[in-house]
PDB file of C-alpha atoms in Angstrom:
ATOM      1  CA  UNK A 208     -33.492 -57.998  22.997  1.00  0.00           C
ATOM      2  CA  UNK A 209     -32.787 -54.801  23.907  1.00  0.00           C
ATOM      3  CA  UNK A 210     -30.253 -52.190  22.469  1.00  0.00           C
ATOM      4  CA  UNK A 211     -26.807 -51.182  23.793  1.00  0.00           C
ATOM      5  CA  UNK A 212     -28.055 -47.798  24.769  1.00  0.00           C
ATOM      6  CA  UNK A 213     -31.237 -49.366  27.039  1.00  0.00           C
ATOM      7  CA  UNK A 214     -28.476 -51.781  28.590  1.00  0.00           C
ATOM      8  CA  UNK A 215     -26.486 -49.362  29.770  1.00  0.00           C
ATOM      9  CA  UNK A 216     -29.730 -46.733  31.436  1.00  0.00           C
ATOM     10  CA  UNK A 217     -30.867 -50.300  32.755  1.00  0.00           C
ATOM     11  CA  UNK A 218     -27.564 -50.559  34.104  1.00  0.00           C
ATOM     12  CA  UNK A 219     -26.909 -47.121  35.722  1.00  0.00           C
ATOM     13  CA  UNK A 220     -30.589 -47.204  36.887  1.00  0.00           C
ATOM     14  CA  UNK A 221     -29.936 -50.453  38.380  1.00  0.00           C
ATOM     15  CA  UNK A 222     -27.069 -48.857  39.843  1.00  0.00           C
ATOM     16  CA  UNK A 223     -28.732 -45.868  41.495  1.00  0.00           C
ATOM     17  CA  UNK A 224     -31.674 -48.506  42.939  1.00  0.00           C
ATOM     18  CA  UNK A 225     -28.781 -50.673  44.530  1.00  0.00           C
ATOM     19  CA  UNK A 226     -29.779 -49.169  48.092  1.00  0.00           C
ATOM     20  CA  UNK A 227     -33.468 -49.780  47.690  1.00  0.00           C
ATOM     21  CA  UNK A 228     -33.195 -53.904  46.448  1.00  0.00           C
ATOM     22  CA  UNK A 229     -32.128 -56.471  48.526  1.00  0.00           C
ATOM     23  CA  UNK A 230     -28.341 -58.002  47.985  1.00  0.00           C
ATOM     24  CA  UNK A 231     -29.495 -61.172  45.971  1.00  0.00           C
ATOM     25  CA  UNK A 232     -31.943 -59.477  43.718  1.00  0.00           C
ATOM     26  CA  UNK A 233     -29.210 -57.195  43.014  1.00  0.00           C
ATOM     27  CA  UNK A 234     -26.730 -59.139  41.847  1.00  0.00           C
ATOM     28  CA  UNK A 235     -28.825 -61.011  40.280  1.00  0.00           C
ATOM     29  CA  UNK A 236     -29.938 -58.365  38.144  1.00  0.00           C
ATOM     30  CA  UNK A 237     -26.538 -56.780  37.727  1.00  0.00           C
ATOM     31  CA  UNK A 238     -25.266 -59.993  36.352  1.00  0.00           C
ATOM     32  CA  UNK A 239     -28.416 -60.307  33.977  1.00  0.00           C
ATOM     33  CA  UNK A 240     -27.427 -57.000  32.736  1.00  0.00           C
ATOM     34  CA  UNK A 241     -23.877 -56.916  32.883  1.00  0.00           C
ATOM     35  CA  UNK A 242     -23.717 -60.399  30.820  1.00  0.00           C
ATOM     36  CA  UNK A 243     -26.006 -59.143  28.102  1.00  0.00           C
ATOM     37  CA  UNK A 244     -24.270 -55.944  28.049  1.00  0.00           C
ATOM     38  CA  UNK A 245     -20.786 -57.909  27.430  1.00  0.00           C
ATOM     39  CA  UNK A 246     -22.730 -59.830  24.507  1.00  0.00           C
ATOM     40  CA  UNK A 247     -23.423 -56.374  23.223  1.00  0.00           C
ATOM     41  CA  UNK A 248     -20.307 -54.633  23.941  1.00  0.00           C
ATOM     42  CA  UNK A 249     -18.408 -58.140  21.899  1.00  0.00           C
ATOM     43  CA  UNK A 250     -20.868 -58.172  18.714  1.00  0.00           C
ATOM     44  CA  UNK A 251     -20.471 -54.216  18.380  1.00  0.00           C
ATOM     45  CA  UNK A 252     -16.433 -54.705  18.309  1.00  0.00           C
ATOM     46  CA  UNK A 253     -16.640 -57.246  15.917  1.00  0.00           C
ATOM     47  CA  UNK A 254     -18.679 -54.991  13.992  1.00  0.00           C
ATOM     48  CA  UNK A 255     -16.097 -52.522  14.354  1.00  0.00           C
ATOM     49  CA  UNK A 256     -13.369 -54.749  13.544  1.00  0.00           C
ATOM     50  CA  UNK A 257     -14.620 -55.750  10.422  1.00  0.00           C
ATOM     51  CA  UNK A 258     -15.679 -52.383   9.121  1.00  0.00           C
ATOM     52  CA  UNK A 259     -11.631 -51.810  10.029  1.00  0.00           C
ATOM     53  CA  UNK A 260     -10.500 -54.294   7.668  1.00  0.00           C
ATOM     54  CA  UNK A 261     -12.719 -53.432   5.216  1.00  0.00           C
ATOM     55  CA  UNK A 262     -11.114 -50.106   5.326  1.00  0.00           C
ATOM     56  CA  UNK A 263      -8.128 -51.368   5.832  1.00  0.00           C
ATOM     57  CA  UNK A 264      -8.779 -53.438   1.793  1.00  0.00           C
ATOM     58  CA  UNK A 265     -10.717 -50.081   0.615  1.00  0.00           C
ATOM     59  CA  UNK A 266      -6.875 -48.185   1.912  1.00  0.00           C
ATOM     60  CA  UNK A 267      -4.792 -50.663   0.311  1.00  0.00           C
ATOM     61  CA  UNK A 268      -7.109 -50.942  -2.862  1.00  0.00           C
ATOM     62  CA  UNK A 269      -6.344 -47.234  -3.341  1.00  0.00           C
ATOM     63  CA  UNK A 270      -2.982 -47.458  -2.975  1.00  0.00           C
ATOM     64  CA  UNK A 271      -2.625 -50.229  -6.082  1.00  0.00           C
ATOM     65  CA  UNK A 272      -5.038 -48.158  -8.283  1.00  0.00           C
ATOM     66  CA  UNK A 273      -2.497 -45.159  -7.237  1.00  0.00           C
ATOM     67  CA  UNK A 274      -0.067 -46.752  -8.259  1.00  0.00           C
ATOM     68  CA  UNK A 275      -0.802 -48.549 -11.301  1.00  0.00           C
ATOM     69  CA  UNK A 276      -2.109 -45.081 -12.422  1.00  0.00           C
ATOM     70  CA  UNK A 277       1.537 -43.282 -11.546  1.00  0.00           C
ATOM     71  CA  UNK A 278       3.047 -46.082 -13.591  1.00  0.00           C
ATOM     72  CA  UNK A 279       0.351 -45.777 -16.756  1.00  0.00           C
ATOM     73  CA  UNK A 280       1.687 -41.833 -16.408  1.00  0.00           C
ATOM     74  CA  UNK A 281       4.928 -42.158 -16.486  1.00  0.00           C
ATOM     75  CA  UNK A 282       5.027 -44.690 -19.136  1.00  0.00           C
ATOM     76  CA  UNK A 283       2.531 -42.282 -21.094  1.00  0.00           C
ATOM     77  CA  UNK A 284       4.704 -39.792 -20.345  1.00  0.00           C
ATOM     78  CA  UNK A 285       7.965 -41.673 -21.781  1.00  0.00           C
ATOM     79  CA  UNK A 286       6.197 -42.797 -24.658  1.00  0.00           C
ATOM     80  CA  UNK A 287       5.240 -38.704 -25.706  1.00  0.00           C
ATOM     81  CA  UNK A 288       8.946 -37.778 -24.812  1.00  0.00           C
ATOM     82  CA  UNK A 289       9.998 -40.854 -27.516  1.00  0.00           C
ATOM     83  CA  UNK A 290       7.651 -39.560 -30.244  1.00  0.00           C
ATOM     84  CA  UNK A 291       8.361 -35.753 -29.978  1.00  0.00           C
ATOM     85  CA  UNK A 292      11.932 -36.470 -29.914  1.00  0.00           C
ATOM     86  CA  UNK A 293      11.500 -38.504 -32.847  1.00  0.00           C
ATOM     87  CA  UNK A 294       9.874 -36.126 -34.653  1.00  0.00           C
ATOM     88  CA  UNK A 295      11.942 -33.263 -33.954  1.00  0.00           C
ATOM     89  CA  UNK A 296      14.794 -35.598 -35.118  1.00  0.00           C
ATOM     90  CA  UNK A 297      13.119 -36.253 -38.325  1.00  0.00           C
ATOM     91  CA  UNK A 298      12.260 -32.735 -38.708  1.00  0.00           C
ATOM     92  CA  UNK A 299       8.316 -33.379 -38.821  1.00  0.00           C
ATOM     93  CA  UNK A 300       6.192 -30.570 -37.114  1.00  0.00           C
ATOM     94  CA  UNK A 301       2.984 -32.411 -38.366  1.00  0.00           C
ATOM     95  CA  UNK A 302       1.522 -35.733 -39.051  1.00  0.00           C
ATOM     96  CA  UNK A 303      -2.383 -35.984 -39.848  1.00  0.00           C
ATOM     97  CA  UNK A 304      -3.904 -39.190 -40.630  1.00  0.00           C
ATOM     98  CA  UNK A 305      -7.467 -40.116 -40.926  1.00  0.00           C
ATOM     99  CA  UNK A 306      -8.261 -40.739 -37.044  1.00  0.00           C
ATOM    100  CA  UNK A 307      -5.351 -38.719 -35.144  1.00  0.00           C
ATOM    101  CA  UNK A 308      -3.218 -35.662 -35.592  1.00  0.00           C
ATOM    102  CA  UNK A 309       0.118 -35.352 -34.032  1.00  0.00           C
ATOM    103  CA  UNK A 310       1.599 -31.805 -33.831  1.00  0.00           C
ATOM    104  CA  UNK A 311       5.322 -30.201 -32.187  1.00  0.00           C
ATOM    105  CA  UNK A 312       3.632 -26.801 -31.024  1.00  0.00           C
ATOM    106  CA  UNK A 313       4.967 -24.622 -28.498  1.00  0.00           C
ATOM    107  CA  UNK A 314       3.652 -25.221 -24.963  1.00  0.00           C
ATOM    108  CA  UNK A 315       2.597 -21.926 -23.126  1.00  0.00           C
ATOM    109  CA  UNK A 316       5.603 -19.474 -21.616  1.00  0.00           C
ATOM    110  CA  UNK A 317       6.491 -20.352 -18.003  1.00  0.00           C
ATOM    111  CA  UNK A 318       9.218 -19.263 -15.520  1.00  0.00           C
ATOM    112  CA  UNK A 319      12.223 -21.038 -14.856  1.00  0.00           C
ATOM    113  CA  UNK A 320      13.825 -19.732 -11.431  1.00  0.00           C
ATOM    114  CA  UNK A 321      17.529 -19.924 -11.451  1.00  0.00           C
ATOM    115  CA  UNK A 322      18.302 -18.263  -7.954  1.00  0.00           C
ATOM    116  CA  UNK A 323      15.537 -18.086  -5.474  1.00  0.00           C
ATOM    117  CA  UNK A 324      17.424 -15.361  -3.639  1.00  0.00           C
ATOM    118  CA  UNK A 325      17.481 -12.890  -6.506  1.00  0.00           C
ATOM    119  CA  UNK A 326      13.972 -12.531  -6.600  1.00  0.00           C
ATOM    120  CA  UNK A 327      12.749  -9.441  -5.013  1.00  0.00           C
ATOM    121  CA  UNK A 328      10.254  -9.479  -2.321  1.00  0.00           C
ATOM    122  CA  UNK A 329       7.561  -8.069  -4.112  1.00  0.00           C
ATOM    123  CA  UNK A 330       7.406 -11.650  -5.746  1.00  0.00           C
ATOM    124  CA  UNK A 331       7.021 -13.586  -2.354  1.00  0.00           C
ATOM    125  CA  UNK A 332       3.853 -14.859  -1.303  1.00  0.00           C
ATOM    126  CA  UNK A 333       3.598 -14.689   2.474  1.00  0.00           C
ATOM    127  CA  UNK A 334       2.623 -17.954   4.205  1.00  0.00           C
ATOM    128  CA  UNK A 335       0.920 -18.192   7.531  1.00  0.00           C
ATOM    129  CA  UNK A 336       2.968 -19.332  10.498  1.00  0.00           C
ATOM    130  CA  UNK A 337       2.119 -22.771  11.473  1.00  0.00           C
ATOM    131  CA  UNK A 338       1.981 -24.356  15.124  1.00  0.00           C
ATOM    132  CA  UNK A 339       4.745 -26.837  15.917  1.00  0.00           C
ATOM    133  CA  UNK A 340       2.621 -29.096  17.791  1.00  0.00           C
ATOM    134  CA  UNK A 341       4.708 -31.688  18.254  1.00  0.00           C
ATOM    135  CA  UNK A 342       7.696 -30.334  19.893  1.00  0.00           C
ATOM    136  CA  UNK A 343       5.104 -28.489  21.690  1.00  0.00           C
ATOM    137  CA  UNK A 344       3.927 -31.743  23.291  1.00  0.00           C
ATOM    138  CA  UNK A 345       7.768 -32.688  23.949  1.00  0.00           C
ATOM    139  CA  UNK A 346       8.025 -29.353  26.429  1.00  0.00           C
ATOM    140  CA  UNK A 347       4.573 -30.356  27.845  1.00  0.00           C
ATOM    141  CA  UNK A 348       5.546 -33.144  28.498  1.00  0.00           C
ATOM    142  CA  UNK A 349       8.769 -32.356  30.012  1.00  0.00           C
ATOM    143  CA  UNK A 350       7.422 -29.850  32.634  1.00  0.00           C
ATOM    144  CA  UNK A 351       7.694 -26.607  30.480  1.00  0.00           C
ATOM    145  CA  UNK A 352       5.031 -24.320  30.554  1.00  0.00           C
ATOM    146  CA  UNK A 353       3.755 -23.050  27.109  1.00  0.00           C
ATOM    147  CA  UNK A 354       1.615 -19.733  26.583  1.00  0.00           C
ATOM    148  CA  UNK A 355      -2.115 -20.564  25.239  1.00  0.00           C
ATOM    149  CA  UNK A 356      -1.976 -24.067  25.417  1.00  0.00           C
ATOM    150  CA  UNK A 357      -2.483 -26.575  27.861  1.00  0.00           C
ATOM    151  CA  UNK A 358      -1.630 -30.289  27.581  1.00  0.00           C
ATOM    152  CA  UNK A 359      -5.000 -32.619  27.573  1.00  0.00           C
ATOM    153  CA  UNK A 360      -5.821 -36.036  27.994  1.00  0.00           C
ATOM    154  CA  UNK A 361      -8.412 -37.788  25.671  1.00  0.00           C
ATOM    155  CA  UNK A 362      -9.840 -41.296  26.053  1.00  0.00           C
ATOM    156  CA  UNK A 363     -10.127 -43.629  23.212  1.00  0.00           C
ATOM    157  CA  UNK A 364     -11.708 -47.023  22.322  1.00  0.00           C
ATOM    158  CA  UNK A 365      -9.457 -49.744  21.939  1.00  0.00           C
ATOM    159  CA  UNK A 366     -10.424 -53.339  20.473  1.00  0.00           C
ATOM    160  CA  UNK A 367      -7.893 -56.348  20.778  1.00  0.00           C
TER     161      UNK A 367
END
């Protein structure tokens, strides 16, 4: 059985011999070829399409572990807020048990910005200029001519 690569040389060579071969023999091997390369061409989108959903699982997988860890967070997160409020409530700084210590300490200093447009340049960090792509695209695409680009047209593989 030969590979998907070989089917198609065997089909362009067949191609470029088409003078030299009588009509019957031709078609004869150009169907022989094209059917097995259709056989090909099918099992090598299935292939595809499974390795798609499989992805597609693998994607959706992620998203419920995301998830589920945001929520573990967040409910982590509450329950801290609960006991350091509870403690500062109570007055306790410090509780030390056999197996866990729970301290109130300060956390490290950090800057709260009240008005962004106070702030004096000297504190701005530049940021490069990015390319709108997609409303250039919309002017391509409309007739307009845009400096250093042009518009181009890929193909793609598309399985039904």
């Amino acid at each position: 059985m030969m590979k998907l690569y070989e089917l198609t040389e065997s089909y362009l060579n067949l191609l470029e011999m088409a003078e030299q071969l009588d009509e019957e023999t031709f078609q004869n091997t150009l169907e022989s070829i094209q059917e097995e390369l259709e056989d090909k061409v099918e099992h090598t989108a299935k292939f595809i399409r499974c390795l798609e959903a499989d992805i597609a699982a693998i994607k959706e997988e992620e998203k419920r572990l995301a998830d589920r860890r945001r929520a573990l967070e967040e409910k982590a997160d509450r329950a801290k807020d609960y006991l350091k409020d509870q403690l500062m409530k109570a007055g306790i700084e410090r509780v030390k048990r056999p197996t866990i210590t729970v301290a109130i300490q300060n956390n490290p200093p950090s800057v709260d910005v009240i008005d962004e447009t106070l702030i004096p340049d000297d504190f701005l960090i530049p940021q490069p200029a990015k390319i709108d792509k997609k409303t250039i695209l919309e002017r391509l695409k409309n007739g307009e001519e845009v400096p250093g680009v042009t518009l181009k047209q890929t193909k793609g593989l598309r399985i039904r």
